[in-house]
């Protein structure tokens, strides 16, 4: 934009907001922002209104019904999220906001969502039902431990058991607990312990 035109011409409020909207829409198109959801408010017509904030600032956000309908979750205050969208200016008020196209949980929020999803899956299989569990005796006589045979963890478990319950028999099912092969080895060791 030619600075001389702006310097020699007074703009109306509407012209100013329109110019600002044009500049912002061109500069802040298809961006990602992370922040904490605050003042989440769903509307009756399906749009979501909220603020994204961090320790210093906040930004208004809107997710229109078409995008909200396919969101993987409904955000709530306190969720740490990553949003993808574009900044737009609402010209009549001269205010700006991010128009969100996609939203995902970020950081710890994403991890907690994965844990919750797994928990729900295992609940659907009945793994947490009382009738599917064997009762734990008040005083076990045998304990199986699936872990690596080296390291402080196994030494602590053995020392504590010998000190507090010297009559308990301990069987160790050795396995890797870190690295690429750990998951399959742990599963195999648990299956062996249950056999």
Coordinates of C-alpha atoms in Angstrom, one line a residue:
X1 CA 0.0 0.0 0.0
X2 CA 1.3 3.4 -0.9
X3 CA 2.1 5.3 2.3
X4 CA 1.6 8.7 0.6
X5 CA -2.0 7.9 -0.2
X6 CA -2.6 7.1 3.5
X7 CA -0.7 10.2 4.7
X8 CA -2.6 12.5 2.3
X9 CA -6.1 11.0 2.8
X10 CA -8.2 10.6 5.8
X11 CA -9.8 7.2 6.1
X12 CA -13.2 6.4 7.5
X13 CA -13.5 3.9 10.3
X14 CA -15.0 1.4 7.8
X15 CA -12.2 1.9 5.3
X16 CA -9.6 1.5 8.1
X17 CA -11.2 -1.8 9.4
X18 CA -11.5 -3.1 5.8
X19 CA -7.8 -2.4 5.1
X20 CA -6.8 -4.0 8.4
X21 CA -8.9 -7.0 7.6
X22 CA -7.3 -7.4 4.2
X23 CA -3.8 -7.2 5.6
X24 CA -4.5 -9.6 8.4
X25 CA -6.2 -12.2 6.3
X26 CA -3.3 -12.2 3.9
X27 CA -0.7 -12.4 6.6
X28 CA -2.3 -14.9 9.1
X29 CA -3.9 -17.5 6.8
X30 CA -3.7 -21.2 7.7
X31 CA -1.7 -20.9 10.9
X32 CA -1.4 -23.0 14.0
X33 CA -1.7 -21.6 17.6
X34 CA -1.3 -23.4 20.9
X35 CA -2.9 -22.2 24.1
X36 CA -5.3 -22.9 26.9
X37 CA -9.0 -22.9 26.3
X38 CA -10.9 -20.3 28.4
X39 CA -14.5 -19.2 28.6
X40 CA -15.7 -21.9 26.3
X41 CA -19.3 -21.2 25.1
X42 CA -21.2 -23.4 22.7
X43 CA -24.0 -21.6 20.9
X44 CA -27.5 -23.0 20.2
X45 CA -26.7 -23.0 16.4
X46 CA -23.6 -25.3 16.9
X47 CA -20.9 -22.7 16.8
X48 CA -18.2 -22.7 19.5
X49 CA -16.8 -19.5 21.0
X50 CA -13.8 -19.4 23.3
X51 CA -10.6 -17.7 24.1
X52 CA -7.1 -19.1 23.7
X53 CA -4.7 -17.8 26.3
X54 CA -1.2 -18.2 27.6
X55 CA 0.5 -16.5 30.6
X56 CA 0.7 -13.1 28.8
X57 CA -2.2 -12.8 26.3
X58 CA -5.5 -14.0 25.1
X59 CA -7.1 -14.4 21.6
X60 CA -10.7 -14.7 20.7
X61 CA -11.6 -17.9 18.8
X62 CA -14.6 -19.2 16.9
X63 CA -15.2 -22.6 15.5
X64 CA -18.2 -22.6 13.2
X65 CA -20.8 -25.4 13.2
X66 CA -19.4 -27.3 10.2
X67 CA -15.9 -27.5 11.8
X68 CA -17.2 -28.1 15.3
X69 CA -19.3 -31.0 14.1
X70 CA -16.2 -33.0 13.0
X71 CA -14.0 -32.0 15.9
X72 CA -12.5 -35.1 17.7
X73 CA -13.6 -33.7 21.1
X74 CA -15.5 -30.9 22.7
X75 CA -13.0 -28.6 24.4
X76 CA -13.5 -27.4 27.9
X77 CA -11.9 -24.6 30.0
X78 CA -8.4 -25.6 30.9
X79 CA -7.7 -27.8 27.9
X80 CA -4.3 -27.1 26.3
X81 CA -5.0 -27.3 22.6
X82 CA -3.5 -26.6 19.2
X83 CA -5.8 -24.9 16.7
X84 CA -5.4 -24.5 13.0
X85 CA -7.2 -21.7 11.1
X86 CA -7.0 -18.1 9.9
X87 CA -7.2 -14.8 11.7
X88 CA -10.1 -12.7 10.6
X89 CA -11.4 -9.2 11.5
X90 CA -15.0 -8.6 12.2
X91 CA -15.2 -5.2 10.5
X92 CA -18.3 -3.7 12.3
X93 CA -16.6 -4.0 15.7
X94 CA -13.0 -3.7 14.6
X95 CA -12.1 -6.9 16.5
X96 CA -10.2 -9.9 15.4
X97 CA -10.3 -13.6 16.2
X98 CA -9.0 -16.9 14.8
X99 CA -11.6 -18.8 12.8
X100 CA -10.7 -22.4 13.8
X101 CA -10.9 -25.2 11.2
X102 CA -9.3 -27.9 13.3
X103 CA -8.6 -28.4 17.0
X104 CA -6.5 -31.1 18.7
X105 CA -5.4 -31.6 22.3
X106 CA -1.7 -30.7 22.8
X107 CA 0.9 -31.7 25.3
X108 CA -0.4 -33.4 28.5
X109 CA -4.0 -33.0 27.3
X110 CA -3.2 -35.2 24.3
X111 CA -1.6 -37.8 26.5
X112 CA -4.6 -37.8 28.9
X113 CA -7.0 -38.2 25.9
X114 CA -5.0 -41.2 24.7
X115 CA -5.1 -42.8 28.1
X116 CA -8.8 -42.2 28.4
X117 CA -9.4 -43.7 25.0
X118 CA -7.5 -46.8 25.9
X119 CA -9.3 -47.1 29.2
X120 CA -12.7 -46.9 27.5
X121 CA -11.5 -49.6 25.0
X122 CA -10.5 -52.0 27.8
X123 CA -13.7 -51.2 29.7
X124 CA -15.6 -52.2 26.5
X125 CA -13.8 -55.5 26.6
X126 CA -14.8 -56.1 30.2
X127 CA -11.3 -56.1 31.6
X128 CA -12.3 -53.9 34.6
X129 CA -15.3 -55.9 35.6
X130 CA -15.1 -57.5 39.0
X131 CA -16.5 -60.9 37.8
X132 CA -13.5 -61.2 35.4
X133 CA -10.9 -60.7 38.1
X134 CA -9.4 -63.3 40.4
X135 CA -9.5 -62.3 44.0
X136 CA -6.3 -61.1 45.5
X137 CA -5.6 -63.1 48.7
X138 CA -5.1 -61.1 51.9
X139 CA -1.7 -62.7 52.4
X140 CA -0.2 -63.8 49.1
X141 CA 2.3 -66.7 49.2
X142 CA 3.7 -66.3 45.6
X143 CA 4.4 -63.1 43.7
X144 CA 5.5 -62.8 40.1
X145 CA 7.4 -59.8 38.9
X146 CA 7.7 -58.9 35.2
X147 CA 10.7 -56.5 34.9
X148 CA 14.3 -56.2 33.9
X149 CA 16.7 -58.2 36.1
X150 CA 19.1 -55.3 36.4
X151 CA 18.5 -51.9 38.0
X152 CA 17.3 -50.3 41.2
X153 CA 13.6 -51.2 40.8
X154 CA 14.0 -55.0 41.1
X155 CA 16.5 -54.6 43.9
X156 CA 14.1 -52.4 45.8
X157 CA 11.2 -54.8 45.3
X158 CA 13.2 -57.8 46.4
X159 CA 14.7 -56.0 49.4
X160 CA 11.2 -54.8 50.6
X161 CA 9.6 -58.2 50.1
X162 CA 12.3 -60.0 52.0
X163 CA 12.1 -57.5 54.8
X164 CA 8.3 -57.3 55.1
X165 CA 7.2 -60.8 53.9
X166 CA 10.1 -63.2 54.1
X167 CA 7.9 -66.2 53.6
X168 CA 6.7 -65.1 50.2
X169 CA 8.1 -66.8 47.1
X170 CA 9.1 -64.5 44.3
X171 CA 9.3 -65.5 40.7
X172 CA 11.0 -63.0 38.3
X173 CA 10.0 -63.0 34.6
X174 CA 12.8 -61.1 33.0
X175 CA 12.1 -58.8 30.1
X176 CA 13.3 -55.6 28.6
X177 CA 11.4 -52.6 29.9
X178 CA 12.7 -50.0 27.5
X179 CA 13.3 -49.8 23.7
X180 CA 11.5 -51.1 20.6
X181 CA 11.3 -54.7 21.7
X182 CA 10.0 -53.9 25.2
X183 CA 6.3 -53.9 24.6
X184 CA 6.2 -57.3 22.9
X185 CA 8.6 -58.8 25.5
X186 CA 6.6 -57.5 28.4
X187 CA 3.4 -58.9 26.9
X188 CA 5.1 -62.3 26.4
X189 CA 6.4 -62.3 30.0
X190 CA 3.0 -61.5 31.4
X191 CA 1.5 -64.3 29.3
X192 CA 4.1 -66.7 30.6
X193 CA 3.5 -65.5 34.2
X194 CA -0.2 -66.2 33.8
X195 CA 0.2 -69.6 32.3

